[in-house]
mmCIF file of C-alpha atoms in Angstrom:
data_model
loop_
_atom_site.group_PDB
_atom_site.id
_atom_site.type_symbol
_atom_site.label_atom_id
_atom_site.label_comp_id
_atom_site.label_asym_id
_atom_site.label_seq_id
_atom_site.Cartn_x
_atom_site.Cartn_y
_atom_site.Cartn_z
ATOM 1 C CA MET A 1 11.344 -8.568 -20.798
ATOM 2 C CA ARG A 2 8.826 -5.363 -21.010
ATOM 3 C CA HIS A 3 7.295 -5.534 -24.542
ATOM 4 C CA THR A 4 7.406 -2.643 -26.787
ATOM 5 C CA HIS A 5 3.990 -0.709 -27.304
ATOM 6 C CA ALA A 6 5.398 2.547 -28.827
ATOM 7 C CA LYS A 7 2.602 2.485 -31.331
ATOM 8 C CA ARG A 8 -0.065 1.364 -29.222
ATOM 9 C CA ARG A 9 -2.620 3.762 -28.822
ATOM 10 C CA ILE A 10 -5.008 3.309 -25.328
ATOM 11 C CA LEU A 11 -8.036 6.015 -24.604
ATOM 12 C CA PHE A 12 -9.844 5.552 -22.078
ATOM 13 C CA ILE A 13 -13.155 6.788 -21.448
ATOM 14 C CA GLU A 14 -14.463 8.203 -17.956
ATOM 15 C CA GLN A 15 -16.524 11.199 -16.674
ATOM 16 C CA PHE A 16 -13.885 12.103 -13.978
ATOM 17 C CA TYR A 17 -10.174 12.124 -13.701
ATOM 18 C CA TYR A 18 -7.149 14.523 -13.228
ATOM 19 C CA PRO A 19 -7.444 16.837 -11.424
ATOM 20 C CA ASP A 20 -10.098 15.813 -9.531
ATOM 21 C CA GLY A 21 -9.869 14.714 -5.755
ATOM 22 C CA TRP A 22 -11.507 12.049 -6.001
ATOM 23 C CA GLY A 23 -10.998 8.218 -5.209
ATOM 24 C CA GLY A 24 -12.247 7.575 -8.643
ATOM 25 C CA ALA A 25 -11.054 9.381 -10.055
ATOM 26 C CA GLU A 26 -7.047 8.994 -9.237
ATOM 27 C CA LEU A 27 -8.056 5.025 -9.759
ATOM 28 C CA PRO A 28 -7.936 6.129 -13.433
ATOM 29 C CA LEU A 29 -4.675 8.105 -13.148
ATOM 30 C CA ASP A 30 -3.050 6.292 -11.298
ATOM 31 C CA LEU A 31 -4.155 3.277 -13.799
ATOM 32 C CA THR A 32 -3.068 5.298 -17.159
ATOM 33 C CA LEU A 33 0.013 6.713 -16.313
ATOM 34 C CA HIS A 34 1.470 3.910 -15.846
ATOM 35 C CA LEU A 35 0.587 2.967 -18.910
ATOM 36 C CA ALA A 36 2.534 5.001 -21.328
ATOM 37 C CA ARG A 37 6.013 4.898 -18.611
ATOM 38 C CA LEU A 38 5.510 1.681 -20.033
ATOM 39 C CA GLY A 39 5.083 3.198 -23.333
ATOM 40 C CA PHE A 40 1.766 3.023 -24.554
ATOM 41 C CA GLU A 41 0.142 6.072 -26.143
ATOM 42 C CA VAL A 42 -2.530 6.656 -24.221
ATOM 43 C CA GLU A 43 -5.648 9.650 -24.799
ATOM 44 C CA VAL A 44 -8.143 10.343 -21.874
ATOM 45 C CA ILE A 45 -11.857 11.303 -23.238
ATOM 46 C CA CYS A 46 -13.232 12.939 -19.531
ATOM 47 C CA GLY A 47 -14.890 15.531 -18.343
ATOM 48 C CA THR A 48 -14.771 18.992 -17.361
ATOM 49 C CA ASP A 49 -17.190 18.634 -13.041
ATOM 50 C CA GLN A 50 -14.697 17.985 -10.492
ATOM 51 C CA TYR A 51 -16.221 15.663 -7.781
ATOM 52 C CA ALA A 52 -13.881 16.838 -5.003
ATOM 53 C CA PRO A 53 -12.467 19.866 -6.412
ATOM 54 C CA VAL A 54 -8.319 19.269 -4.765
ATOM 55 C CA GLU A 55 -7.190 21.912 -2.900
ATOM 56 C CA GLY A 56 -3.930 24.199 -3.236
ATOM 57 C CA GLU A 57 -1.783 23.055 -6.033
ATOM 58 C CA PRO A 58 -2.480 20.360 -7.934
ATOM 59 C CA PRO A 59 -0.102 17.133 -8.636
ATOM 60 C CA PRO A 60 1.959 16.915 -12.160
ATOM 61 C CA SER A 61 -0.533 17.071 -15.000
ATOM 62 C CA PRO A 62 0.313 13.686 -16.589
ATOM 63 C CA GLU A 63 0.281 15.502 -19.591
ATOM 64 C CA LEU A 64 3.715 15.449 -19.276
ATOM 65 C CA GLN A 65 3.692 11.676 -18.711
ATOM 66 C CA GLY A 66 2.294 12.272 -22.751
ATOM 67 C CA ILE A 67 -1.205 11.622 -21.896
ATOM 68 C CA ARG A 68 -3.134 13.166 -24.382
ATOM 69 C CA ILE A 69 -6.969 14.279 -22.250
ATOM 70 C CA CYS A 70 -9.804 15.403 -24.598
ATOM 71 C CA ARG A 71 -12.280 17.111 -22.204
ATOM 72 C CA ILE A 72 -15.470 17.448 -22.920
ATOM 73 C CA PRO A 73 -16.912 21.195 -21.661
ATOM 74 C CA ALA A 74 -19.821 21.724 -18.142
ATOM 75 C CA LEU A 75 -22.743 21.931 -19.423
ATOM 76 C CA LEU A 76 -23.151 23.955 -16.152
ATOM 77 C CA ASN A 77 -21.601 24.854 -13.413
ATOM 78 C CA GLY A 78 -21.706 24.210 -10.190
ATOM 79 C CA ASP A 79 -22.610 21.352 -7.723
ATOM 80 C CA ILE A 80 -21.924 18.204 -10.023
ATOM 81 C CA TYR A 81 -25.852 16.525 -8.267
ATOM 82 C CA ARG A 82 -27.340 19.803 -9.581
ATOM 83 C CA ALA A 83 -29.008 18.724 -13.045
ATOM 84 C CA LYS A 84 -27.194 14.579 -12.204
ATOM 85 C CA LEU A 85 -28.976 13.174 -14.977
ATOM 86 C CA LEU A 86 -29.215 16.229 -17.445
ATOM 87 C CA ARG A 87 -25.251 16.230 -17.339
ATOM 88 C CA GLN A 88 -24.835 12.873 -18.345
ATOM 89 C CA LEU A 89 -26.684 13.265 -20.940
ATOM 90 C CA TRP A 90 -24.834 16.157 -22.044
ATOM 91 C CA PHE A 91 -21.543 13.363 -21.609
ATOM 92 C CA TYR A 92 -23.232 10.600 -24.155
ATOM 93 C CA LEU A 93 -23.813 13.110 -26.292
ATOM 94 C CA ALA A 94 -20.795 15.023 -26.835
ATOM 95 C CA LEU A 95 -19.169 11.857 -26.431
ATOM 96 C CA LEU A 96 -20.288 9.700 -30.075
ATOM 97 C CA PRO A 97 -18.878 12.052 -32.768
ATOM 98 C CA LEU A 98 -14.893 11.703 -29.996
ATOM 99 C CA LEU A 99 -15.594 8.166 -30.380
ATOM 100 C CA PHE A 100 -16.549 7.741 -33.688
ATOM 101 C CA LEU A 101 -14.513 10.222 -35.608
ATOM 102 C CA ARG A 102 -11.204 9.138 -34.076
ATOM 103 C CA ARG A 103 -8.907 7.817 -35.099
ATOM 104 C CA ALA A 104 -9.281 4.149 -33.915
ATOM 105 C CA PRO A 105 -7.474 2.985 -31.116
ATOM 106 C CA GLN A 106 -5.512 -0.365 -30.177
ATOM 107 C CA LEU A 107 -7.653 -0.688 -27.234
ATOM 108 C CA TYR A 108 -10.840 1.090 -25.609
ATOM 109 C CA VAL A 109 -11.115 0.791 -21.710
ATOM 110 C CA ALA A 110 -13.440 1.796 -20.254
ATOM 111 C CA GLN A 111 -14.803 2.595 -16.561
ATOM 112 C CA THR A 112 -18.720 2.279 -15.420
ATOM 113 C CA ASN A 113 -19.142 6.396 -15.023
ATOM 114 C CA PRO A 114 -21.970 6.999 -16.456
ATOM 115 C CA PRO A 115 -24.142 4.051 -16.670
ATOM 116 C CA LEU A 116 -24.361 4.734 -20.281
ATOM 117 C CA ALA A 117 -21.226 5.790 -21.768
ATOM 118 C CA LEU A 118 -20.079 2.306 -21.464
ATOM 119 C CA THR A 119 -22.579 0.993 -24.124
ATOM 120 C CA LEU A 120 -21.155 3.837 -26.798
ATOM 121 C CA VAL A 121 -17.746 3.136 -26.001
ATOM 122 C CA ALA A 122 -18.938 -0.407 -26.785
ATOM 123 C CA ALA A 123 -20.665 -0.219 -29.971
ATOM 124 C CA ALA A 124 -18.002 1.779 -31.731
ATOM 125 C CA ALA A 125 -15.111 -0.940 -30.708
ATOM 126 C CA ARG A 126 -17.817 -3.412 -32.762
ATOM 127 C CA TRP A 127 -17.714 -0.968 -35.485
ATOM 128 C CA ARG A 128 -13.940 -0.522 -35.700
ATOM 129 C CA ARG A 129 -13.242 -4.203 -34.799
ATOM 130 C CA LYS A 130 -10.763 -3.179 -32.236
ATOM 131 C CA PRO A 131 -10.856 -5.325 -28.529
ATOM 132 C CA MET A 132 -11.610 -2.842 -25.574
ATOM 133 C CA MET A 133 -11.456 -3.373 -21.725
ATOM 134 C CA ILE A 134 -14.369 -2.643 -19.060
ATOM 135 C CA ILE A 135 -13.757 -1.953 -15.206
ATOM 136 C CA ALA A 136 -16.514 -2.786 -13.721
ATOM 137 C CA MET A 137 -16.714 -0.623 -11.070
ATOM 138 C CA ASP A 138 -20.083 -0.218 -10.853
ATOM 139 C CA ILE A 139 -22.813 -3.749 -12.661
ATOM 140 C CA TYR A 140 -25.152 -1.749 -14.629
ATOM 141 C CA PRO A 141 -28.449 -2.143 -15.024
ATOM 142 C CA GLU A 142 -28.444 -4.016 -11.040
ATOM 143 C CA VAL A 143 -27.211 -1.435 -9.176
ATOM 144 C CA LEU A 144 -29.682 0.280 -10.578
ATOM 145 C CA VAL A 145 -32.889 -1.879 -9.828
ATOM 146 C CA ALA A 146 -31.207 -2.093 -6.774
ATOM 147 C CA HIS A 147 -31.611 1.454 -6.364
ATOM 148 C CA GLY A 148 -35.652 1.386 -7.108
ATOM 149 C CA ALA A 149 -34.349 3.804 -10.300
ATOM 150 C CA LEU A 150 -35.452 1.194 -12.516
ATOM 151 C CA ARG A 151 -37.958 -1.673 -12.673
ATOM 152 C CA GLU A 152 -36.691 -4.484 -14.047
ATOM 153 C CA GLN A 153 -39.625 -5.445 -15.441
ATOM 154 C CA SER A 154 -40.482 -2.472 -16.993
ATOM 155 C CA LEU A 155 -40.677 -2.282 -20.929
ATOM 156 C CA MET A 156 -36.740 -0.208 -19.981
ATOM 157 C CA GLY A 157 -35.520 -2.513 -17.557
ATOM 158 C CA VAL A 158 -35.080 -5.787 -20.047
ATOM 159 C CA LEU A 159 -33.731 -3.033 -22.640
ATOM 160 C CA MET A 160 -31.145 -2.627 -20.954
ATOM 161 C CA ALA A 161 -30.566 -5.367 -19.694
ATOM 162 C CA ARG A 162 -30.042 -6.063 -22.595
ATOM 163 C CA ILE A 163 -27.968 -3.491 -24.116
ATOM 164 C CA PHE A 164 -26.171 -3.808 -20.687
ATOM 165 C CA ARG A 165 -25.272 -7.708 -21.663
ATOM 166 C CA TRP A 166 -25.243 -7.223 -24.932
ATOM 167 C CA ALA A 167 -21.535 -4.534 -23.833
ATOM 168 C CA TYR A 168 -19.937 -6.926 -21.094
ATOM 169 C CA ARG A 169 -20.402 -10.024 -23.469
ATOM 170 C CA SER A 170 -18.106 -8.232 -25.813
ATOM 171 C CA ALA A 171 -15.967 -7.062 -24.149
ATOM 172 C CA ALA A 172 -12.398 -8.937 -24.538
ATOM 173 C CA ARG A 173 -11.963 -8.445 -20.473
ATOM 174 C CA VAL A 174 -14.184 -7.388 -17.760
ATOM 175 C CA ILE A 175 -12.394 -6.738 -14.463
ATOM 176 C CA ALA A 176 -14.620 -6.915 -11.323
ATOM 177 C CA LEU A 177 -13.317 -6.034 -8.515
ATOM 178 C CA GLY A 178 -14.043 -8.897 -5.849
ATOM 179 C CA PRO A 179 -15.417 -12.717 -5.720
ATOM 180 C CA VAL A 180 -18.568 -11.994 -5.652
ATOM 181 C CA MET A 181 -18.559 -9.004 -8.705
ATOM 182 C CA SER A 182 -16.764 -11.833 -10.603
ATOM 183 C CA GLU A 183 -20.068 -13.269 -10.228
ATOM 184 C CA ARG A 184 -22.576 -11.226 -10.332
ATOM 185 C CA LEU A 185 -21.246 -11.097 -14.082
ATOM 186 C CA ALA A 186 -20.148 -14.733 -15.300
ATOM 187 C CA SER A 187 -24.760 -14.850 -13.604
ATOM 188 C CA LYS A 188 -24.915 -12.306 -16.980
ATOM 189 C CA GLY A 189 -23.531 -14.611 -20.048
ATOM 190 C CA VAL A 190 -20.103 -12.982 -19.041
ATOM 191 C CA ASP A 191 -17.394 -15.977 -20.199
ATOM 192 C CA PRO A 192 -16.041 -16.932 -16.950
ATOM 193 C CA ALA A 193 -12.342 -16.796 -18.976
ATOM 194 C CA LYS A 194 -12.463 -13.154 -19.785
ATOM 195 C CA ILE A 195 -13.188 -11.779 -16.112
ATOM 196 C CA ALA A 196 -10.305 -10.845 -14.602
ATOM 197 C CA GLU A 197 -10.448 -10.469 -10.279
ATOM 198 C CA ILE A 198 -8.730 -6.147 -9.585
ATOM 199 C CA PRO A 199 -9.360 -5.163 -6.426
ATOM 200 C CA ASN A 200 -9.206 -1.120 -5.898
ATOM 201 C CA TRP A 201 -5.768 0.354 -4.431
ATOM 202 C CA ALA A 202 -6.239 3.303 -2.228
ATOM 203 C CA THR A 203 -5.374 6.657 -3.249
ATOM 204 C CA GLY A 204 -4.057 9.829 -2.018
ATOM 205 C CA ASN A 205 -1.202 10.346 0.222
ATOM 206 C CA VAL A 206 -1.272 7.217 2.219
ATOM 207 C CA ALA A 207 1.205 8.058 5.356
ATOM 208 C CA SER A 208 1.128 6.897 7.989
ATOM 209 C CA PRO A 209 -2.112 8.632 9.761
ATOM 210 C CA SER A 210 -0.865 11.680 12.872
ATOM 211 C CA SER A 211 -2.647 12.120 15.653
ATOM 212 C CA ALA A 212 -2.778 15.252 15.382
ATOM 213 C CA ASN A 213 -4.344 17.477 13.319
ATOM 214 C CA ALA A 214 -6.629 20.567 12.044
ATOM 215 C CA LEU A 215 -9.841 17.785 11.977
ATOM 216 C CA ARG A 216 -9.386 17.045 15.820
ATOM 217 C CA GLU A 217 -9.934 19.920 16.576
ATOM 218 C CA GLU A 218 -12.860 21.543 14.464
ATOM 219 C CA LEU A 219 -14.727 18.631 15.201
ATOM 220 C CA ASP A 220 -14.408 18.822 18.742
ATOM 221 C CA LEU A 221 -13.127 15.381 19.165
ATOM 222 C CA GLU A 222 -9.737 15.821 21.436
ATOM 223 C CA ASP A 223 -10.626 12.982 23.772
ATOM 224 C CA ALA A 224 -12.658 10.731 21.897
ATOM 225 C CA PHE A 225 -12.844 7.992 21.371
ATOM 226 C CA VAL A 226 -14.193 8.266 17.591
ATOM 227 C CA VAL A 227 -16.142 5.477 14.524
ATOM 228 C CA LEU A 228 -15.103 7.198 11.312
ATOM 229 C CA TYR A 229 -17.517 6.965 7.233
ATOM 230 C CA SER A 230 -15.106 8.560 4.733
ATOM 231 C CA GLY A 231 -17.078 8.316 1.559
ATOM 232 C CA ASN A 232 -19.587 8.499 -0.103
ATOM 233 C CA LEU A 233 -23.422 7.934 1.218
ATOM 234 C CA GLY A 234 -25.573 6.238 -1.402
ATOM 235 C CA LEU A 235 -28.206 4.400 -1.533
ATOM 236 C CA ALA A 236 -26.119 1.766 -1.787
ATOM 237 C CA HIS A 237 -24.920 1.457 1.699
ATOM 238 C CA GLU A 238 -27.021 1.141 4.771
ATOM 239 C CA PHE A 239 -27.079 3.214 8.525
ATOM 240 C CA ASP A 240 -29.754 2.928 10.278
ATOM 241 C CA THR A 241 -28.203 -0.591 11.986
ATOM 242 C CA LEU A 242 -25.057 2.115 12.198
ATOM 243 C CA LEU A 243 -26.808 4.615 13.570
ATOM 244 C CA ALA A 244 -28.780 2.368 16.358
ATOM 245 C CA GLY A 245 -25.866 0.703 17.372
ATOM 246 C CA VAL A 246 -23.658 3.376 17.894
ATOM 247 C CA GLU A 247 -26.592 5.148 20.252
ATOM 248 C CA ARG A 248 -26.244 2.358 22.103
ATOM 249 C CA ALA A 249 -22.719 2.205 22.879
ATOM 250 C CA HIS A 250 -23.469 5.595 23.866
ATOM 251 C CA ARG A 251 -25.216 5.024 26.731
ATOM 252 C CA SER A 252 -22.825 3.068 28.444
ATOM 253 C CA MET A 253 -18.771 5.548 26.491
ATOM 254 C CA PRO A 254 -19.788 8.973 26.261
ATOM 255 C CA SER A 255 -16.365 9.040 24.687
ATOM 256 C CA LEU A 256 -18.089 7.942 21.340
ATOM 257 C CA ARG A 257 -18.427 9.920 18.632
ATOM 258 C CA LEU A 258 -19.147 9.258 15.597
ATOM 259 C CA VAL A 259 -17.864 11.400 12.488
ATOM 260 C CA PHE A 260 -19.260 11.769 8.850
ATOM 261 C CA ILE A 261 -16.405 12.685 6.810
ATOM 262 C CA GLY A 262 -18.376 13.055 2.828
ATOM 263 C CA ARG A 263 -21.558 13.718 1.542
ATOM 264 C CA GLY A 264 -24.298 11.533 -1.243
ATOM 265 C CA SER A 265 -27.788 11.118 -2.285
ATOM 266 C CA ARG A 266 -28.651 9.713 1.842
ATOM 267 C CA LEU A 267 -26.318 11.925 3.277
ATOM 268 C CA ALA A 268 -30.546 14.642 3.904
ATOM 269 C CA GLU A 269 -31.397 11.496 5.181
ATOM 270 C CA VAL A 270 -28.591 10.623 7.469
ATOM 271 C CA THR A 271 -28.633 14.050 8.942
ATOM 272 C CA ARG A 272 -32.453 13.467 10.288
ATOM 273 C CA ARG A 273 -32.297 10.262 11.138
ATOM 274 C CA VAL A 274 -29.380 10.968 13.562
ATOM 275 C CA ARG A 275 -31.550 14.293 15.280
ATOM 276 C CA GLU A 276 -34.788 11.848 15.591
ATOM 277 C CA LEU A 277 -32.505 9.562 17.395
ATOM 278 C CA GLY A 278 -31.749 12.598 19.215
ATOM 279 C CA MET A 279 -27.746 12.024 18.470
ATOM 280 C CA GLU A 280 -26.478 15.174 17.728
ATOM 281 C CA PRO A 281 -23.912 16.445 20.560
ATOM 282 C CA MET A 282 -21.816 12.583 19.178
ATOM 283 C CA VAL A 283 -22.357 13.088 15.770
ATOM 284 C CA ARG A 284 -19.987 15.145 13.232
ATOM 285 C CA PHE A 285 -20.355 15.858 10.111
ATOM 286 C CA ARG A 286 -17.651 16.594 7.494
ATOM 287 C CA ASP A 287 -17.982 17.262 3.272
ATOM 288 C CA LEU A 288 -15.588 15.535 1.435
ATOM 289 C CA LEU A 289 -11.729 15.909 1.300
ATOM 290 C CA CYS A 290 -9.578 15.724 -1.247
ATOM 291 C CA SER A 291 -7.628 12.551 -1.413
ATOM 292 C CA SER A 292 -4.822 15.282 -0.033
ATOM 293 C CA ARG A 293 -5.773 15.213 2.950
ATOM 294 C CA PHE A 294 -6.669 12.035 3.520
ATOM 295 C CA PRO A 295 -4.054 10.876 5.978
ATOM 296 C CA GLU A 296 -5.650 13.960 8.558
ATOM 297 C CA SER A 297 -9.268 12.368 8.746
ATOM 298 C CA PHE A 298 -7.609 8.645 8.719
ATOM 299 C CA ALA A 299 -5.890 9.633 11.950
ATOM 300 C CA LEU A 300 -9.117 10.934 13.868
ATOM 301 C CA ALA A 301 -10.519 6.811 13.964
ATOM 302 C CA GLN A 302 -9.934 4.680 16.198
ATOM 303 C CA LEU A 303 -12.364 2.212 14.191
ATOM 304 C CA ALA A 304 -13.596 2.315 10.093
ATOM 305 C CA VAL A 305 -17.402 1.829 9.009
ATOM 306 C CA VAL A 306 -17.992 0.013 5.936
ATOM 307 C CA THR A 307 -21.767 -1.085 5.336
ATOM 308 C CA LEU A 308 -23.565 -1.980 2.191
ATOM 309 C CA GLN A 309 -27.273 -2.257 2.092
ATOM 310 C CA PRO A 310 -29.019 -6.045 1.466
ATOM 311 C CA GLY A 311 -29.460 -6.947 -2.261
ATOM 312 C CA PHE A 312 -26.023 -4.247 -3.448
ATOM 313 C CA GLU A 313 -23.797 -7.340 -3.128
ATOM 314 C CA GLY A 314 -21.885 -8.299 -5.833
ATOM 315 C CA LEU A 315 -22.833 -5.517 -7.258
ATOM 316 C CA VAL A 316 -20.925 -2.747 -6.311
ATOM 317 C CA VAL A 317 -17.793 -2.922 -4.052
ATOM 318 C CA PRO A 318 -16.854 0.461 -2.027
ATOM 319 C CA SER A 319 -13.170 1.395 -2.061
ATOM 320 C CA LYS A 320 -13.476 3.572 1.164
ATOM 321 C CA LEU A 321 -12.504 0.050 2.550
ATOM 322 C CA GLN A 322 -9.165 -0.002 0.866
ATOM 323 C CA GLY A 323 -8.298 4.112 2.357
ATOM 324 C CA CYS A 324 -8.569 2.281 5.871
ATOM 325 C CA TRP A 325 -6.607 -0.769 5.288
ATOM 326 C CA ALA A 326 -4.162 1.134 3.382
ATOM 327 C CA ARG A 327 -3.151 2.927 7.295
ATOM 328 C CA GLY A 328 -3.646 0.701 9.640
ATOM 329 C CA VAL A 329 -7.419 1.102 10.317
ATOM 330 C CA PRO A 330 -9.067 -0.857 11.366
ATOM 331 C CA VAL A 331 -12.884 -1.177 9.866
ATOM 332 C CA LEU A 332 -16.048 -2.745 11.570
ATOM 333 C CA TYR A 333 -18.340 -3.812 7.849
ATOM 334 C CA ILE A 334 -22.026 -3.958 8.123
ATOM 335 C CA GLY A 335 -23.820 -6.114 5.696
ATOM 336 C CA PRO A 336 -24.651 -8.905 3.556
ATOM 337 C CA ARG A 337 -22.131 -11.563 2.487
ATOM 338 C CA SER A 338 -19.691 -9.610 -0.755
ATOM 339 C CA ASP A 339 -16.894 -9.227 -1.274
ATOM 340 C CA ILE A 340 -16.331 -5.964 1.674
ATOM 341 C CA ASP A 341 -17.146 -9.509 4.195
ATOM 342 C CA LEU A 342 -15.260 -12.126 2.154
ATOM 343 C CA PHE A 343 -12.268 -9.077 2.303
ATOM 344 C CA VAL A 344 -12.752 -8.504 6.311
ATOM 345 C CA GLN A 345 -13.084 -12.209 7.626
ATOM 346 C CA ARG A 346 -9.883 -12.969 5.063
ATOM 347 C CA SER A 347 -7.536 -9.921 6.293
ATOM 348 C CA ARG A 348 -8.908 -10.962 10.399
ATOM 349 C CA GLY A 349 -8.602 -6.919 10.020
ATOM 350 C CA GLY A 350 -12.509 -6.091 10.825
ATOM 351 C CA VAL A 351 -15.193 -7.255 11.759
ATOM 352 C CA SER A 352 -18.480 -8.135 10.214
ATOM 353 C CA LEU A 353 -21.159 -7.825 11.063
ATOM 354 C CA ARG A 354 -25.177 -8.732 8.464
ATOM 355 C CA SER A 355 -27.570 -6.290 8.891
ATOM 356 C CA GLY A 356 -29.934 -4.828 11.042
ATOM 357 C CA ASP A 357 -27.502 -5.559 15.081
ATOM 358 C CA ILE A 358 -27.328 -3.565 16.506
ATOM 359 C CA GLU A 359 -26.333 -5.547 19.628
ATOM 360 C CA GLY A 360 -23.301 -6.319 18.030
ATOM 361 C CA VAL A 361 -22.528 -3.136 16.815
ATOM 362 C CA ALA A 362 -22.859 -2.058 19.686
ATOM 363 C CA LYS A 363 -20.898 -4.941 21.402
ATOM 364 C CA VAL A 364 -18.145 -4.100 19.537
ATOM 365 C CA ILE A 365 -17.274 -1.059 19.546
ATOM 366 C CA VAL A 366 -17.645 -1.150 24.181
ATOM 367 C CA GLU A 367 -15.115 -4.104 23.314
ATOM 368 C CA LEU A 368 -12.256 -2.257 21.330
ATOM 369 C CA ALA A 369 -12.653 0.496 23.117
ATOM 370 C CA ALA A 370 -11.597 -1.286 26.075
ATOM 371 C CA ASP A 371 -8.874 -3.258 24.647
ATOM 372 C CA PRO A 372 -6.739 -1.070 22.610
ATOM 373 C CA GLY A 373 -4.017 -4.020 22.088
ATOM 374 C CA LEU A 374 -6.600 -6.193 19.389
ATOM 375 C CA LEU A 375 -7.846 -2.701 17.871
ATOM 376 C CA ALA A 376 -4.712 -2.641 17.260
ATOM 377 C CA SER A 377 -4.327 -6.092 16.577
ATOM 378 C CA LEU A 378 -6.723 -5.710 13.929
ATOM 379 C CA GLY A 379 -4.683 -2.539 12.363
ATOM 380 C CA VAL A 380 -1.389 -4.149 12.065
ATOM 381 C CA GLN A 381 -3.426 -7.665 10.188
ATOM 382 C CA SER A 382 -5.257 -5.188 8.424
ATOM 383 C CA ARG A 383 -2.580 -2.258 6.358
ATOM 384 C CA ALA A 384 -0.855 -5.816 6.056
ATOM 385 C CA PHE A 385 -3.436 -7.540 4.150
ATOM 386 C CA TYR A 386 -3.859 -4.503 2.419
ATOM 387 C CA GLU A 387 -0.228 -4.869 0.666
ATOM 388 C CA ALA A 388 -0.104 -8.229 0.583
ATOM 389 C CA GLU A 389 -3.908 -7.937 -1.519
ATOM 390 C CA PHE A 390 -4.850 -4.325 -2.771
ATOM 391 C CA ALA A 391 -1.079 -2.299 -2.899
ATOM 392 C CA LYS A 392 -1.355 -0.007 -6.134
ATOM 393 C CA SER A 393 1.960 -1.584 -7.543
ATOM 394 C CA ARG A 394 0.259 -5.306 -7.132
ATOM 395 C CA GLY A 395 -2.272 -3.559 -8.751
ATOM 396 C CA LEU A 396 -0.801 -2.196 -11.558
ATOM 397 C CA ALA A 397 0.767 -4.479 -12.617
ATOM 398 C CA ARG A 398 -2.344 -6.945 -12.642
ATOM 399 C CA TYR A 399 -3.955 -4.250 -15.352
ATOM 400 C CA GLU A 400 -0.915 -4.793 -17.175
ATOM 401 C CA SER A 401 -1.086 -8.355 -17.800
ATOM 402 C CA ALA A 402 -5.094 -7.784 -18.631
ATOM 403 C CA VAL A 403 -4.436 -5.208 -20.375
ATOM 404 C CA ASN A 404 -0.470 -7.351 -22.537
ATOM 405 C CA ALA A 405 -2.851 -10.396 -22.342
ATOM 406 C CA ILE A 406 -5.217 -8.986 -24.465
ATOM 407 C CA LEU A 407 -3.287 -6.550 -27.288
ATOM 408 C CA ASP A 408 -0.759 -9.926 -28.242
ATOM 409 C CA GLY A 409 -3.873 -12.188 -27.850
ATOM 410 C CA GLY A 410 -5.431 -10.628 -30.474
ATOM 411 C CA SER A 411 -8.712 -10.449 -28.481
ATOM 412 C CA ALA A 412 -11.149 -8.929 -30.411
ATOM 413 C CA ALA A 413 -15.228 -7.510 -29.983
ATOM 414 C CA SER A 414 -16.955 -10.541 -30.778
#
């Protein structure tokens, strides 16, 4: 029997939300819609900037489901990467009165984007003596230290560590995206009983990809064996091993093509490295697509790639894995022991290799291209594992359980 939530108010804080076509914005949209349908009174505080603007007509507004949206107006127009820090500071300043001068909800829910908003929400929850749930898309400030943006032993590093540690430890629940992330959270002093593992799910249209589409023609990929990297090209991702491995495989596979669909802080670096290796004829770059076109982009790939830099394990869990597996595309993972590594091993829907194993990358690509049966089998197993472990219905049910456990148990910020 379902609970009655008519008077239970949930306030969700996340910078990117509807109508954004970015997967990271569609996850909170899925969650808030689910909670609203259960009878919760849901309000969202979000920004106006869009990470990946929707192409064409956006889906119906969540406001039709009773969700109230409070948008912080954009400080600047144009590319969201322009003056990113200034945009975040404006978001924090505008968020303060929205948190402290409005009626308190029964539950605060915050994603870790932008990072310091987490600490502001934790302070509001403490002041109002209400519980808070953190969805740890990344773990701060450790991810900033791994990026090199913050020195761990500096005064700022020590201060940030204490502030974020307090925020995470004060939450009634912290959602981890996998077991290695759970280990990281526990090492910060978060009570393991307060950690719930809920992996992300695939966003956008998860229909099985069709082999014929305009994107294949646009990128000149007819009769090619395509290795796809889709999503953010950020500091947490490793590219040297991938590029060198593909270059080596191409020597015996003239039909091999590597396709990057996305954007990020390392895009220019990857483009430059492609030129240095003389790989321009075999590499294609395409800007980020909104999620409605994911079936078209994944249709290009015989094999997809997920990478992670050593030092980021458990701090971030790239959700591009779910996007691939939801559509039955097998994955080659390159990186350290991590949540992705464990998922790939458990699923038998891909191959895991360590950073620096250039020969291994080349060998896997060549062998899989020569064995369509094995490639198809990996795709089937990856899709089955997705349905069993990562499906949206399963994830939403876990979030529902976590929210009910907080509210029914009377958990408050300690």
